[in-house]
C-alpha cells in the first residue's frame, strides 16, 4: 500500500498577501504627527516605513534670521516636553565661544531646573507608555505630580511649558524664597508615586507579559544607529554624557547611571528601556537634593549676562544629556550677531530611525508599544 | 387641574420645564460634544495636562474620540504645516455634520512664532477650514482651553435649528 | 588622540586625499578631506582599533556661498575622543559618497541634508525627501532660496 | 383571541417597529451633506494605499467555521435546557451524547492545531547584515 504521505501544512507556508496600513498622522498613540506605513501579514508586522515631516516648522531657516538670544524660544519649541534641557547645550555653546564665566548659583540653579524637567519628561514618557499598554491610572498619577513640578518652574520662569529661562551667562529669574521647601516636598511626592507605580504598573504581570522580550535592540546596533539616552542605556550600554563628558558642575554630584540589566525579559527590550526611565527619576531626585544643599543662596543670577552677544567667527558643536538622549547643536558663526548655520541634532530624530529594525516580526499591538518605549517627541524629530 | 397655575415659579415642586424643542436639542448637543483626539505640537501637551485630573476637561461632557466619524468638533492643537494641512482637510471633511472647529494656540490661529520665515507652516488654519473658536496663547494655559470650550458651548446653544430667518441671523 | 595625531595617522594611510587639519581658536579642530575619498576614510576611521569612531553624532550640510559643505561629527565610545571631518563639493553637481553603509544613523541625516540643502549622496538606498512633502520644489536652506507663492492652493 | 403564533408575531412586529421608528426618525432629522472625501475610507487622515481585499491567511476561515459549529450546538442546547426536567432521563442522556460527539470534534480540531494562533516571530537585527563588514579595510 503506498505510504500515505502525511500532509502537514504549516500555516505560515500558506502565502497570504500583505496589507499596507497607515498608522497615520492622526493616531492616538503616535505621540504626535508621525506616520508609520506598516506592512502587515495577518497580524504580524513585516515592515515599517516611518514618514516624517508633518511638524517640520523650518527651525533651521529661522535661526539664520534671528539673533542669538532670539533663538532660545525656538529651541524650547523643539522638544517641548523638556524645554529647560533643550536650552542648556545651546547656551553652553555660546558661553564657550564667548568664554563667559557663569556664577556658581546659576550653575546650581540650572542643574536643579534641568533635573526637575527630566523628571517631568520621564513622567510623561512612562505615563504614555502605560497608556499604550492600556493602563490609564499611571497617566493620571503622573500628570497630577507633574503639575507640582510645573508650578515650581512656573514660579521661576513665568511659563508652564516653554520657559525661555536660560540666558548666556545666567538665567532669567531669581529664586523665590520658598523654593527649597517646595523642591523637597515635590521630590517626596515623586518618590511616593514612583513606589506606587512600580508595583501598580511596572511589576504588573500583564504589563510584563506585554513588554518583556518585545522590541529587542542589541547594544552594537544601537550605537551604530546613533541611539542615545534611555534607548541606549536600556540595551545595557552605560553611556551618559553627565558621566562620560561631565559638563557644567555634574562632576560634583554622586549619582549612578541606571542601565538595563534584564531583571525581567531580555536586555534591550521595551520593559528595560522603561525601567531605566524609572530609575533615572530616582537619580534625578538624588541630584536635586545634593544640589539644593550645596547651592549658594546669595549672588545675582543675571550679573554675568553680556549686553550684546556677538560671536567671534568660528564653529562649535556642543551637546548635553537630554531626557530623551543626546541633544547637540552645531553652530557656525560668521562674526555677526546672527548664526550663519545652526544644525540641531535631536535625539528623537535618531532614536526613531531604529524602529524599522526592531519591530519586524512582532504583533501589530507590540509595534505601538515599541514606539512608546522609544519615547519620541515630534517637535524634535521634524524640527 | 390647574397645571399651569404654577407658571411664575416653574421649578417649585412642579417638575415641568417649558421650552422650545431647539433649546432641548441644543442643550443636549452643547453639553455632550465629543472631540477628535489628536495633537500636533506643544499645545497638545497642555491639552494632555488639561485632560488629566487636575483640570479635568471631561466635566464639559467631552470624550476623546479617535475617529472623525464619531467626533463633533475638532481641536487643532499646534502648528499646522502644509504636509499636515492636506490631512486636516481630509479629517475635517470626514467628520459627521454639525461639526465645529476650535483653533488652539497662536500657531494654528495665525502661524504664531513661525509666521515670518516658516516656509512650511500654514499661516492660520482658517485658510482651509472654517473655525468657530480661536484660543490665543503659546501654549494657552489650561484655563484658556476651558474658556474656549465654554464659548463653543454658548455658540452651539444659540444655534436655531428650525427657524430659518433666525438661523441666518445668529450663524 | 587629538585631531593632529589622527591627521598624521590618516595622512600616512590615505595620502593626499586628506587635505589639511585646521586647529584655530574658537573653532573645533577639524580635518578636511577630498569628497571622493569619504567612504574609504570613514570606513578606516570606524574599523581602525586605535581610532574606533563607532558613533556618528551628527552629519550636517552647510551652504558656503558657491560650495556645499558636509560636516561629520564623530565620537568613539571606546576611547571617548571626538573628531570633526569636513568636505566640500561644488554647488552645480553636489555629489558625495554616502556613508550610510558605515554608520546606519547617517541614513536619515543624509536624507535630511538632501532634503534641505540638495546634497546628493550616491550609494544611498533611498535618497528621497524626509521632512518636506515629496512634491516640494527647491531646497529651503540654501541662501538663494525663494519661498514659493502657494503650495496646494495655500498661501505660503 | 390571538393564537399562540399570533403572540409571537406581535412580539416580532413590536421589535421591528421599535427599531424601525428609531432609524427612520434619525434618517429624517439628521443633516446629510455627502461629499466624495467624506465617503472615502478613513485611514488616519491619509488616502489609503492598496485595498483591504487581500488574500488573508486561511486560519481566519477555519476559526470562523469552528465557531459556527459550536454556535449551532448552543442553539440546540438552549430550548433543551428550559424543559429538560419534564423530559426525564432519556432526553438528558440523549443530549449528553450529542455534546460528547461535538466534544470529540473539538478535541480533534484542537489536536490538529487549527486553534493555535500565529505566534510572533521576532527578528532581532544583527549589525553584520546592516553595515559593511567589520574586518579591517585593506591598504587604501
GROMACS .gro file of C-alpha atoms in nm, chain B residues 66-69 86-87 89-91 93-99, chain D residues 29 31-33 35 37-47:
model
   32
  449UNK     CA    1  -1.006   5.876   1.788
  450UNK     CA    2  -1.209   5.857   1.466
  451UNK     CA    3  -1.360   6.159   1.292
  452UNK     CA    4  -1.678   5.965   1.229
  469UNK     CA    5  -0.399   6.835   0.345
  470UNK     CA    6  -0.456   6.566   0.608
  472UNK     CA    7  -0.868   6.898   0.537
  473UNK     CA    8  -0.947   6.528   0.482
  474UNK     CA    9  -1.013   6.474   0.852
  476UNK     CA   10  -1.438   6.658   0.562
  477UNK     CA   11  -1.475   6.309   0.709
  478UNK     CA   12  -1.638   6.436   1.027
  479UNK     CA   13  -2.011   6.391   1.067
  480UNK     CA   14  -2.231   6.701   1.006
  481UNK     CA   15  -2.295   6.954   1.271
  482UNK     CA   16  -1.913   6.989   1.319
  739UNK     CA   17  -3.376   6.456   1.130
  741UNK     CA   18  -2.831   6.664   0.833
  742UNK     CA   19  -2.683   6.486   0.532
  743UNK     CA   20  -2.425   6.664   0.315
  745UNK     CA   21  -1.917   6.462  -0.047
  747UNK     CA   22  -1.391   6.287   0.070
  748UNK     CA   23  -1.645   6.217   0.341
  749UNK     CA   24  -1.745   5.891   0.179
  750UNK     CA   25  -1.385   5.774   0.133
  751UNK     CA   26  -1.248   5.532   0.388
  752UNK     CA   27  -1.092   5.692   0.694
  753UNK     CA   28  -0.727   5.595   0.740
  754UNK     CA   29  -0.575   5.836   0.995
  755UNK     CA   30  -0.614   6.127   0.756
  756UNK     CA   31  -0.431   5.954   0.471
  757UNK     CA   32  -0.550   5.831   0.137
   0.00000   0.00000   0.00000
